[in-house]
Structure formats: structure tokens, C-alpha cells
XYZ file of C-alpha atoms in Angstrom:
656
model
C 23.038 87.360 64.964
C 22.958 89.500 61.798
C 20.055 88.824 59.519
C 20.583 88.375 55.793
C 16.892 88.318 54.933
C 15.223 90.947 52.911
C 13.454 93.874 54.533
C 10.020 92.607 53.576
C 10.574 89.195 55.126
C 11.919 90.848 58.273
C 8.851 93.051 58.572
C 6.607 90.061 57.990
C 8.289 88.121 60.849
C 8.012 91.076 63.179
C 4.389 91.730 62.290
C 3.529 88.120 63.233
C 4.587 88.714 66.837
C 1.574 89.275 69.058
C 2.080 92.413 71.120
C -0.245 91.407 73.913
C 0.782 87.805 74.584
C 4.189 87.709 72.918
C 3.116 84.923 70.579
C 4.966 84.307 67.348
C 8.425 83.811 68.790
C 9.690 80.239 68.705
C 12.114 79.031 71.347
C 13.586 76.637 68.750
C 14.608 79.662 66.641
C 16.992 80.789 69.398
C 19.978 78.440 69.313
C 21.975 80.546 71.780
C 19.204 80.706 74.361
C 18.661 78.028 76.979
C 15.531 78.219 79.088
C 16.352 78.766 82.778
C 14.709 75.519 83.905
C 17.185 73.607 81.745
C 20.324 75.445 82.704
C 21.190 73.339 85.758
C 21.801 70.356 83.445
C 23.487 72.239 80.629
C 27.085 72.432 79.574
C 27.916 75.695 77.846
C 30.978 76.353 75.720
C 32.131 79.668 74.431
C 30.967 80.165 70.853
C 33.544 79.941 68.095
C 34.484 83.293 66.693
C 36.014 81.974 63.491
C 33.261 83.626 61.511
C 34.372 87.021 62.782
C 38.081 86.551 62.299
C 40.963 84.198 62.816
C 42.235 84.568 66.400
C 45.783 84.141 65.189
C 45.512 87.583 63.585
C 45.040 89.109 67.029
C 48.770 89.002 67.617
C 49.225 91.496 64.802
C 47.195 94.141 66.670
C 48.615 93.551 70.158
C 50.455 96.505 71.699
C 52.053 97.235 75.017
C 50.824 96.483 78.514
C 48.226 98.797 80.027
C 49.508 101.719 82.073
C 46.993 103.969 83.800
C 49.099 107.098 83.351
C 49.034 106.581 79.565
C 45.220 106.391 79.395
C 43.907 109.431 77.557
C 40.188 110.233 77.442
C 39.132 113.377 75.565
C 35.956 114.144 77.474
C 35.175 117.298 75.495
C 35.439 115.465 72.203
C 33.143 112.702 73.469
C 30.560 115.174 74.736
C 30.605 117.045 71.437
C 29.939 113.802 69.551
C 27.017 112.598 71.706
C 24.521 113.413 68.933
C 25.831 111.544 65.899
C 22.359 111.479 64.346
C 22.625 115.251 63.863
C 26.126 115.158 62.355
C 28.140 112.002 61.664
C 31.660 112.324 60.290
C 32.804 109.298 58.301
C 36.004 110.666 56.767
C 37.581 114.062 56.526
C 35.359 116.079 54.262
C 32.589 113.448 54.335
C 29.656 114.106 56.671
C 26.101 112.880 57.011
C 23.271 114.789 58.697
C 19.767 114.114 60.026
C 20.219 110.380 60.515
C 17.919 108.065 62.531
C 18.401 108.430 66.273
C 19.502 105.657 68.598
C 19.190 105.647 72.412
C 16.248 108.047 72.243
C 14.946 109.230 75.617
C 12.608 111.941 74.303
C 9.927 109.257 73.931
C 10.044 108.806 77.704
C 9.348 112.397 78.649
C 12.879 113.819 78.575
C 13.544 117.006 76.579
C 16.486 116.988 74.167
C 18.364 119.526 76.273
C 17.915 117.385 79.391
C 18.873 114.285 77.438
C 22.167 115.817 76.328
C 22.843 117.020 79.897
C 22.263 113.528 81.345
C 24.551 111.972 78.739
C 27.244 114.517 79.577
C 27.038 113.798 83.300
C 27.406 110.070 82.683
C 30.398 110.621 80.365
C 32.200 112.694 83.004
C 31.465 110.061 85.658
C 32.729 107.170 83.556
C 35.844 109.039 82.461
C 36.716 109.878 86.053
C 36.225 106.267 87.174
C 38.322 104.895 84.313
C 41.261 107.194 85.144
C 41.027 106.770 88.928
C 43.772 104.881 90.762
C 41.230 103.685 93.327
C 38.843 100.823 92.448
C 35.136 101.673 92.047
C 32.913 101.370 95.070
C 29.200 100.823 95.527
C 27.627 104.070 96.675
C 24.841 104.349 99.220
C 23.993 103.173 102.711
C 24.132 99.573 103.829
C 20.460 99.748 104.903
C 19.379 100.233 101.284
C 20.522 96.722 100.433
C 19.989 94.944 103.763
C 21.732 91.911 105.255
C 23.181 88.968 103.345
C 20.142 86.754 103.941
C 17.145 85.687 101.884
C 15.506 89.128 102.160
C 18.700 90.858 101.054
C 19.175 88.587 98.032
C 15.516 89.119 97.095
C 16.124 92.871 97.108
C 19.093 92.375 94.815
C 16.948 90.105 92.631
C 14.348 92.827 92.101
C 16.975 95.470 91.403
C 18.550 93.199 88.783
C 15.170 92.552 87.189
C 14.598 96.276 86.788
C 17.938 96.674 85.059
C 17.177 93.684 82.817
C 13.806 95.136 81.806
C 15.423 98.489 81.108
C 18.037 96.790 78.883
C 15.179 95.046 77.075
C 13.663 98.443 76.328
C 17.031 99.763 75.088
C 17.433 96.743 72.804
C 13.805 96.972 71.624
C 14.084 100.665 70.680
C 17.453 100.366 68.929
C 16.492 97.253 66.978
C 13.315 98.961 65.789
C 15.498 101.692 64.289
C 17.559 99.071 62.484
C 14.424 97.229 61.286
C 13.067 100.449 59.862
C 16.168 101.864 58.205
C 18.775 99.104 57.823
C 17.169 95.650 58.349
C 20.272 93.795 57.128
C 21.979 94.573 60.464
C 19.031 93.681 62.669
C 19.792 91.263 65.494
C 16.505 89.409 65.231
C 17.076 86.922 68.037
C 17.886 89.640 70.546
C 14.950 91.728 69.387
C 12.448 88.880 69.556
C 13.618 87.822 72.981
C 13.415 91.381 74.329
C 9.974 91.858 72.756
C 8.671 88.614 74.162
C 9.931 89.372 77.676
C 8.320 92.824 77.558
C 4.997 91.322 76.471
C 5.169 88.636 79.154
C 5.990 91.162 81.871
C 3.657 94.064 80.969
C -0.119 93.788 80.841
C -0.999 96.329 78.175
C -4.737 96.186 78.846
C -4.314 97.111 82.490
C -1.227 99.261 81.995
C 0.709 97.545 84.773
C 3.098 94.685 85.503
C 1.331 91.348 85.106
C -0.015 89.523 88.144
C 0.461 92.653 90.241
C 4.076 91.716 90.933
C 6.096 94.328 92.770
C 9.567 94.556 91.247
C 10.552 97.640 93.223
C 12.082 97.304 96.689
C 10.171 98.796 99.595
C 12.526 101.660 100.450
C 15.139 103.678 98.559
C 14.479 101.852 95.298
C 15.670 104.598 92.953
C 18.735 105.417 95.063
C 19.802 101.759 95.319
C 19.106 101.133 91.641
C 21.126 104.146 90.505
C 23.981 103.109 92.793
C 23.948 99.587 91.298
C 23.875 100.938 87.718
C 26.788 103.253 88.500
C 28.786 100.394 89.993
C 28.167 97.970 87.103
C 29.007 100.529 84.427
C 32.073 101.767 86.368
C 33.540 98.271 86.485
C 32.667 97.694 82.826
C 34.402 100.859 81.598
C 37.535 100.012 83.522
C 37.555 96.532 82.035
C 36.876 97.773 78.497
C 39.570 100.413 78.532
C 42.113 97.977 79.988
C 41.403 95.479 77.214
C 42.046 97.610 74.120
C 43.479 100.974 73.187
C 42.641 103.440 70.444
C 40.592 106.634 70.214
C 37.812 104.911 68.256
C 37.430 102.247 70.962
C 37.642 104.635 73.919
C 35.229 107.246 72.623
C 32.533 104.796 71.507
C 32.717 102.668 74.665
C 32.429 105.681 76.945
C 29.634 107.384 74.995
C 27.468 104.298 74.406
C 27.862 103.014 77.978
C 26.973 106.510 79.250
C 23.823 106.521 77.133
C 22.816 103.104 78.401
C 23.334 104.160 82.018
C 21.270 107.328 81.555
C 18.425 105.532 79.775
C 18.281 102.746 82.371
C 17.879 105.349 85.116
C 15.154 107.164 83.160
C 12.978 104.217 82.149
C 13.220 102.440 85.543
C 11.582 105.458 87.183
C 8.279 104.238 85.672
C 8.690 100.848 83.989
C 4.982 100.276 83.127
C 4.888 103.597 81.283
C 8.194 102.782 79.550
C 6.872 99.396 78.466
C 3.755 101.009 77.041
C 5.723 103.608 75.080
C 8.189 101.140 73.553
C 5.245 98.960 72.444
C 3.650 102.057 70.912
C 6.818 102.524 68.910
C 6.477 98.927 67.732
C 2.889 99.512 66.573
C 3.910 102.695 64.779
C 6.606 100.723 62.980
C 4.050 98.093 61.913
C 1.807 100.811 60.471
C 4.708 102.365 58.564
C 5.699 99.023 57.084
C 2.126 98.228 56.084
C 1.407 101.629 54.510
C 4.748 102.644 53.098
C 7.565 100.139 52.473
C 9.711 103.033 51.183
C 9.840 104.401 54.758
C 12.335 101.644 55.529
C 14.573 102.352 52.537
C 12.952 99.734 50.297
C 12.222 100.838 46.727
C 9.773 98.432 45.110
C 9.960 97.987 41.359
C 6.513 97.271 39.933
C 6.552 94.072 37.882
C 4.426 91.015 37.438
C 5.732 87.751 38.791
C 5.545 84.498 36.942
C 2.840 83.274 39.271
C 0.218 84.944 41.378
C 0.533 82.466 44.199
C 2.351 83.604 47.354
C 3.577 80.050 47.904
C 5.330 79.815 44.565
C 9.161 79.697 45.189
C 9.864 81.378 41.836
C 7.449 84.174 42.680
C 9.174 84.746 46.013
C 12.581 84.910 44.370
C 11.399 87.407 41.785
C 9.740 89.459 44.476
C 12.960 89.572 46.489
C 14.992 90.581 43.440
C 12.584 93.441 42.740
C 13.416 95.067 46.047
C 16.298 97.510 45.984
C 17.570 98.011 49.552
C 18.895 101.489 50.223
C 22.330 101.014 51.829
C 23.223 104.671 52.227
C 24.590 105.430 55.657
C 25.779 101.859 56.142
C 28.863 102.989 58.087
C 26.681 104.893 60.550
C 24.360 101.937 61.195
C 27.239 99.472 61.377
C 29.017 101.518 64.041
C 25.835 102.178 66.006
C 24.849 98.514 65.963
C 28.284 97.075 66.769
C 28.724 98.922 70.052
C 25.094 98.889 71.174
C 24.491 95.227 70.436
C 27.728 94.114 72.097
C 27.503 96.330 75.182
C 23.852 95.390 75.825
C 24.819 91.701 75.764
C 27.706 92.395 78.131
C 25.466 94.250 80.577
C 23.031 91.322 80.526
C 25.901 88.891 81.191
C 27.198 91.068 84.073
C 23.848 91.088 85.891
C 22.600 87.614 84.933
C 23.453 85.971 88.269
C 22.464 88.929 90.437
C 18.941 87.502 90.215
C 17.916 83.968 91.089
C 15.998 81.584 88.880
C 12.292 81.945 89.622
C 11.420 78.699 87.809
C 13.228 76.432 90.265
C 12.583 75.873 93.964
C 15.999 76.899 95.200
C 15.797 79.827 97.643
C 17.483 83.110 96.782
C 20.268 82.776 99.373
C 21.139 79.106 98.764
C 23.812 78.959 96.066
C 27.470 78.371 95.344
C 29.425 79.471 92.322
C 33.071 79.032 91.403
C 35.505 79.452 88.528
C 39.088 78.442 87.851
C 41.627 79.125 85.097
C 44.144 76.283 84.966
C 47.095 75.175 82.852
C 46.163 72.306 80.499
C 49.832 71.315 80.114
C 49.683 71.425 76.318
C 51.799 74.130 74.719
C 51.195 76.535 77.598
C 47.444 76.663 76.986
C 44.987 77.656 79.682
C 41.342 76.741 80.091
C 38.571 78.254 82.218
C 35.895 76.227 83.927
C 33.051 77.823 85.832
C 29.885 76.820 87.656
C 27.298 79.593 87.661
C 24.790 80.399 90.373
C 21.972 78.360 88.852
C 24.154 75.292 88.298
C 25.108 75.867 84.656
C 28.601 74.660 83.733
C 30.704 76.627 81.269
C 34.119 76.213 79.654
C 36.308 78.458 77.551
C 39.647 77.836 75.925
C 40.338 80.625 73.391
C 43.357 82.710 74.312
C 41.659 86.113 74.189
C 38.720 84.859 76.243
C 41.113 83.663 78.933
C 43.057 86.942 78.755
C 39.893 89.012 79.267
C 38.848 86.753 82.125
C 42.235 87.613 83.632
C 41.556 91.332 83.211
C 38.225 90.891 84.962
C 39.904 88.958 87.765
C 42.494 91.714 88.162
C 39.806 94.389 88.418
C 37.833 92.179 90.810
C 40.825 91.514 93.013
C 41.404 95.268 93.370
C 37.875 95.533 94.762
C 38.071 92.364 96.862
C 41.255 93.523 98.609
C 39.364 96.573 99.915
C 36.729 94.446 101.621
C 36.942 93.778 105.322
C 35.850 90.418 106.659
C 32.798 90.653 108.909
C 32.694 89.135 112.368
C 30.436 86.154 111.730
C 30.365 84.954 115.319
C 26.678 84.641 116.120
C 25.669 85.734 112.616
C 23.161 83.378 111.031
C 23.476 84.418 107.360
C 26.600 85.522 105.549
C 28.402 85.025 102.245
C 32.015 83.910 101.821
C 34.413 84.854 99.020
C 37.715 83.040 98.388
C 40.172 83.704 95.577
C 43.692 82.790 94.519
C 46.196 83.717 91.828
C 49.637 82.591 90.715
C 51.895 83.631 87.800
C 51.846 81.730 84.524
C 54.560 82.167 81.885
C 53.851 81.666 78.192
C 55.864 79.569 75.801
C 59.115 81.238 74.851
C 59.916 82.603 78.291
C 63.440 81.780 79.513
C 63.846 78.688 81.644
C 64.433 79.031 85.373
C 67.951 78.516 86.518
C 67.017 76.264 89.386
C 65.648 72.751 89.059
C 62.090 73.656 90.057
C 59.431 73.738 87.414
C 57.763 77.109 86.715
C 54.497 75.681 87.951
C 55.832 74.771 91.363
C 55.778 78.427 92.426
C 53.629 78.718 95.522
C 50.326 80.410 94.890
C 49.424 83.572 96.699
C 47.767 83.031 100.067
C 44.126 82.322 99.395
C 42.304 85.300 100.947
C 38.901 84.641 102.474
C 36.318 87.317 103.183
C 33.074 86.769 105.113
C 30.369 89.313 104.262
C 27.319 89.822 106.469
C 25.835 92.756 104.525
C 24.545 92.942 100.952
C 26.522 96.107 100.309
C 29.777 94.104 100.503
C 28.203 91.124 98.730
C 27.284 93.254 95.703
C 30.756 94.801 95.671
C 32.249 91.313 95.463
C 29.648 89.634 93.251
C 29.471 92.078 90.324
C 33.173 91.891 89.339
C 33.112 88.138 89.971
C 30.322 87.745 87.388
C 32.518 89.515 84.856
C 35.162 86.870 85.531
C 32.828 83.854 85.674
C 30.338 83.161 82.922
C 29.846 84.355 79.362
C 31.064 87.939 79.921
C 34.685 87.317 78.728
C 33.374 85.554 75.610
C 31.090 88.470 74.727
C 34.031 90.862 75.265
C 36.279 88.759 73.016
C 33.724 88.798 70.207
C 33.162 92.509 70.730
C 36.859 93.359 70.422
C 37.283 91.298 67.278
C 34.355 93.160 65.702
C 35.841 96.495 66.761
C 39.128 95.592 65.081
C 37.310 94.864 61.828
C 35.265 98.072 61.702
C 37.905 100.477 63.024
C 39.659 102.970 60.765
C 42.962 101.431 59.534
C 44.608 104.859 59.836
C 43.695 104.979 63.535
C 43.401 101.307 64.550
C 42.502 99.794 67.878
C 45.002 97.481 69.557
C 44.857 94.844 72.239
C 46.794 95.422 75.402
C 49.341 92.764 76.186
C 47.991 90.970 79.267
C 49.933 89.322 82.038
C 49.115 85.645 82.401
C 47.913 84.132 85.674
C 46.315 80.949 86.939
C 43.308 82.087 88.914
C 40.416 80.767 90.939
C 37.487 82.248 92.836
C 34.536 80.923 94.772
C 31.458 82.508 96.368
C 29.033 80.566 98.562
C 26.466 81.372 101.210
C 26.170 80.026 104.724
C 22.636 78.869 103.908
C 24.101 76.704 101.148
C 26.539 75.082 103.560
C 23.779 74.412 106.108
C 21.356 72.938 103.555
C 23.914 70.829 101.739
C 23.278 67.130 102.246
C 26.505 65.450 103.434
C 25.582 62.213 101.671
C 25.346 64.001 98.338
C 28.291 66.305 98.829
C 30.213 64.689 96.003
C 27.280 65.285 93.635
C 27.079 68.953 94.570
C 30.814 69.514 94.557
C 31.877 72.632 92.673
C 34.774 72.926 90.275
C 36.809 74.764 92.898
C 36.471 71.887 95.409
C 37.265 69.012 93.089
C 40.448 67.014 93.548
C 41.512 67.909 90.028
C 41.161 71.641 90.768
C 43.005 71.309 94.062
C 45.919 69.476 92.443
C 45.910 71.944 89.565
C 46.321 74.804 92.017
C 49.243 72.943 93.578
C 50.809 72.180 90.202
C 51.259 68.417 90.755
C 49.515 67.095 87.621
C 51.079 69.813 85.541
C 54.581 68.804 86.627
C 53.888 65.137 85.923
C 52.350 65.865 82.545
C 55.171 68.191 81.613
C 57.794 65.587 82.486
C 56.025 62.897 80.434
C 55.620 65.238 77.473
C 59.325 66.066 77.570
C 60.062 62.340 77.388
C 57.609 61.846 74.547
C 59.283 64.595 72.508
C 62.327 62.257 72.147
C 60.233 59.455 70.652
C 59.946 58.664 66.957
C 56.379 57.648 66.161
C 55.320 56.215 62.829
C 52.366 54.166 61.582
C 53.894 50.843 62.705
C 55.915 51.465 65.837
C 57.039 53.856 68.556
C 60.820 54.194 68.560
C 62.129 55.274 71.964
C 65.695 56.404 72.543
C 66.533 54.340 75.623
C 70.298 53.887 76.003
C 70.161 52.226 79.427
C 67.694 49.599 78.241
C 69.972 48.560 75.381
C 73.235 48.744 77.304
C 71.956 46.775 80.291
C 70.469 44.021 78.104
C 73.596 43.750 75.988
C 75.787 43.882 79.118
C 73.976 40.934 80.711
C 74.338 38.896 77.539
C 78.011 39.826 77.187
C 78.628 38.861 80.796
C 77.080 35.418 80.255
C 79.087 34.844 77.066
C 82.309 35.999 78.689
C 81.583 33.739 81.644
C 81.265 30.749 79.316
C 84.555 31.597 77.652
C 86.198 31.949 81.062
C 84.948 28.506 82.092
C 86.545 26.967 79.004
C 89.802 28.729 79.823
C 89.922 27.292 83.363
C 88.664 23.804 82.354
C 91.919 22.066 83.397
C 92.268 24.011 86.637
C 88.817 23.303 88.102
C 88.406 19.953 89.840
C 85.017 18.316 90.272
C 83.341 20.754 87.873
C 82.159 20.194 84.311
C 83.009 23.517 82.651
C 81.595 22.488 79.294
C 78.101 22.021 80.706
C 78.295 25.337 82.547
C 79.482 27.083 79.405
C 76.596 25.636 77.398
C 74.188 26.726 80.124
C 75.589 30.269 80.201
C 75.484 30.625 76.431
C 71.924 29.213 76.325
C 70.872 31.766 78.933
C 72.420 34.561 76.889
C 70.620 33.365 73.780
C 67.327 33.082 75.627
C 67.663 36.620 76.990
C 68.421 38.023 73.547
C 65.444 36.215 72.012
C 63.161 37.332 74.866
C 64.232 40.975 74.517
C 63.847 40.660 70.746
C 60.235 39.525 71.156
C 59.522 42.273 73.688
C 60.666 44.929 71.243
C 58.640 43.749 68.250
C 60.440 42.730 65.042
C 63.315 45.160 65.184
C 66.775 43.909 64.283
C 69.545 43.427 66.807
C 71.385 46.208 65.068
C 68.650 48.605 66.179
C 69.283 47.696 69.809
C 72.977 48.309 69.333
C 72.037 51.849 68.238
C 69.905 52.289 71.378
C 66.635 52.358 69.400
C 64.501 49.398 70.516
C 61.078 48.956 68.909
C 58.258 48.702 71.440
C 54.967 46.893 71.082
C 53.157 49.235 73.479
C 53.611 52.278 75.665
C 54.125 49.925 78.634
C 57.165 48.364 76.950
């Protein structure tokens, strides 16, 4: 959330945050944050991106489909541009030098030469992974991560916490730079949340993690953590570079993600020390703001206000108008903020469900999560529903969000297909993954020649993989979390922002994505054992519902499509629904005509029939015909008989 407040008000809000206890941050000020204890009863929808840009304009920047052989990554150019604070080129012949530094690791005991070397190593690794034909794999030994039981999931929980705390430090450091030099771009909600979590986790007086919690695993912590960071960032770079094209997009995504990966590995080596140093930077910032407002680019014009009271609204307005914010270097700060803010949110979304909710009583290995992308039946629109690990329910319907969920599913399926199902005979704890996919054609595609609907295509066989080790579980779970949850929404907002800030002479473009109907589900054996059969309907996931099952089979879609095709022939106005129904009119008129003709025939044979009163029968037949016509007239509202002759009866209701 970009702040539009003045630099002085921003500094005042930050200075009110207590460093030791984290006081001064109000949960009510964070509309996009839901406390974990509430998430099991929450329904989350993807945020509207209308304020960033109309999604209909996305079609104008959509290119060809992604082809790996066409992916070009200039590693040398990226490595040469890893220090934009030293030299930042805006346009040809326009350069800026000695700018504020983002992603600084010198504060954490790394020399500048080592910092540049670490960044370069990460750039080479990410570029190789992005261009590889083989899917990424989780490095390391299976014993580092353990079995797929409660102990194994607790190890994963602690590894995910370390990454989350490292991301908090990255956000904290970068937002401090923005607060000091360009406060208009500061993401205050992200900064306050990161600052509060750091203060709640780190006991500054004792210089250690509060309550003597051990967030490191017993053995091979650094090796396992680095392997997990490499795996998460490898999947992310493949997803990012398969979503959009363009040199601006590729170079910034690779360089910023490489810097995040390097800094996470550095600060997690000694988190208490890293917490202490980032809080020292916060205190230094407070001192600079207190002693010298000009240090943040604020030039104060000395003038007397109309009132000496700080509570006077007129005095506050005059005070704000007296401040001249220095906006030089806005392009540099905008570019730095756009990629760092978006990628940090995406990393948080990717690891959110690797840890379990400590505020509820559910054990670490008792969970089930599922997601499905289904056809709504309206103008070839798709919708995604997902149930996250902690019980939160989410939904998304924007086209680009669904497309990016499809990219994540494609990358995940490449990994899932490499997994081998474990022999679970006699195994007490294991995790099961099931997924499915079937083609989906957009509006405008040619009709099939046969009589079958396009949605009656049989889905691919639903593969099922049982995993007894956490190594395989992490391989499956990380790409799944990029498919289920808020990750696709963050990516959609990120790409729209990149389109807006990119150079029009070298624009970024969306790749044209293939459309699929997809579904995936992950659950543990402990969840199946502990599930109460009497409450199975209450704990049913989206994947198991009857609606989802029928949606995968295509039955409701076929029925809905047939009814919609019928409704397209109706004429609906404010008074009636006019339905073109030839058979209804012809049959009713035919019956009446038959009765009238029968009466006439009886008159014609009056002298030939003995013992029969043809006149009475004729009157009866004509009365029946008249009754039928009146009855049908009433059933079809007040329409004239002429309307029925034109096969356009007026109906009182949909039933008629």
C-alpha cells in the first residue's frame, strides 16, 4: 500500500512504534491482514486490481506462447548491473550516481566484494535453473528433513519461520531506505507488520529470541535451509519468466530474487544478531529524522503558522504545504520498490503454509488442503476455489489470476511427475498428493465436429503419489502453494505494475497461456485417522464436494450450457418473456383444428348416422376447442391469438 502522507507524518508514525515491545501498530490499520486465529473462519477473495489498471488492457500486451528455446537471459549484463546505487541508467545519456543502497548486506558483516560475489553466484544459479529443461529439485539428503510425520513437519515449520524472519529483515531494511529518501513510496503496512514481528520475536535486552525458543533444527540446519531457499527461488524464477517476457522484466526479476536469496542465507546464519542490527538501523533513522529533516529530502521553509497549537487543522495544513519533498531520483526508487515489494510478498505467500498455525491446537501433521479451477459456464469464465492448510477459504475469478495459477500448476505438475510413490504398507505416517487436469477452450474456438460438448472430454487420469519422507513432501508442497492461495493474485498485481513502469520502447508482454481445468489435493494420513466420520461433511474440502466432483466430470457444465443456449433464443422485456416455441403453438392449434374439423364432419354425416345426435356432438367438440383455446390463452398471459400463430407465446413464468 503506497502512502500519500507527507514525510513528517510518516516519520511521526514510525517514531511512535516501540522498538522493544512492538507497540504502536494497530491491527485495525491493516485491512489486508487477518490474524491467524481467525483464518479458519475467513473467506478471502482476491483483491481488485482496478486501481492499478483495467484488466481488459492486458490483451494489448499479450504476445506468443512461452517457448524455452526462445528464453534469453543475459547473465553478464545482469551481473554488471547488480550495483544500481553506484550507477543507475535511466535513459541513454541520463545517469545517476551514488544513490541510496537497497538489499545491503554490509551491515551484517559481509564485505562489498563478498556481497557482489554472492549476488553473482545466485544470478548464475537462477539463470541456469530458468533455462533448464529439467524441473528444479530439492537438494540435500533425506535425513536432513526427516520422515513425513509430526517431527518432520515441525522441522519444516522451523525452516519456514527462519525464512519468514529473514524476509522481515529484508522488508525492514528496504522500507527504511524508502522512509528516509522517498517516503511517498513507503509500504507502511508491510513495514509496520515486519517491524512488529521482529520486536515480538527478538528480545533486545537479552540479545536472543524471546522465551528461549529454538527455531533452528537440531542437525544440518544451514544446509537444509539453503536447499529450501534454493528450491523456492528456483520455482519462482521459472514461474516469473514463463509469465511475462521482456528484458526489463527478466533482468530485474533475476537480480532482485538473487539478492533476496543471498541475504536470506546471510542473515539466517545468526538471526539474533541480524535482528539487533536491523533495529539499530531503525534507531539511527529515528535520530536522523529528529535532528535533520533535510536528511530525508525534506526542505522546510521557515514560516509562522496561523496558530501555535499542534491540534489546529489549519496549522497542520500550512505546515504540510511548507514542506517541499525532494522527488529527484523518483524513477530509481519506483523501480527498486516495485520489484522488491512485490517479490517479498510473493516469497511470503509461497512459504505461508510450510509452517503450521501456532495459535490453534491442530498438530503440525494433521491437515488437508485442496484447490480447483472450474468452468463457471458463463462466457467461458473460470474460477478458482482453494482451501488452505489452516482452513482459510479463498476464491479468485480474474482472468490473469487464473492464468497464472495455471502456470504454477504446469510447473508443479512437472515436479510431481518426477515423484515416485512410496510403499506405504506398514508405514504409519505419510502424505498423499492427487492432481488432475483437462483442456479448456476459450470463447471463439471452433466448434467440435461431433455432437459431444467440449467439456465432455475425459480428464487425464488422476495421478496419486504417497510420500513417506519430507524430502518428497517439500518437493510437492512448495509448487502446490504457488498454485493454491494468494500467490497468483500477488503475481497478477506485480505484472500489471511492471507493465505500467516499463519503458514503452522496450515493453514487457504477457505470454499467451494455455487454458486448463485443474485440481489438486494434499492431505496427511494423520488427518484421515483423526477425522471424525460423523462430522465428515463439515470437514469436507472443496476437492471432495459433490459440486467439484460433477464439475470435474462436466455434467453441470453441459446442462448449464444447454439451458443457456435455449435462453439465447428468448426475447425478454420488462413485462414478459417471449419464447420461440413452434411445437407448443402448432400442437395446440392442431388439437383445436382437429376438434373443429371433427364437428364439421359430424354435420356432414348427420343423415348417414343412425341413433346418433350429430348436432350435440358438434357442439361438444366446438366447446372443447373453445375451452382449450381459452385455457392456453390464460396460460400464456394476455398475448393475442395472432402471437401464437407466429409461434411466440407469452409466458407468465419460466415454468410455462
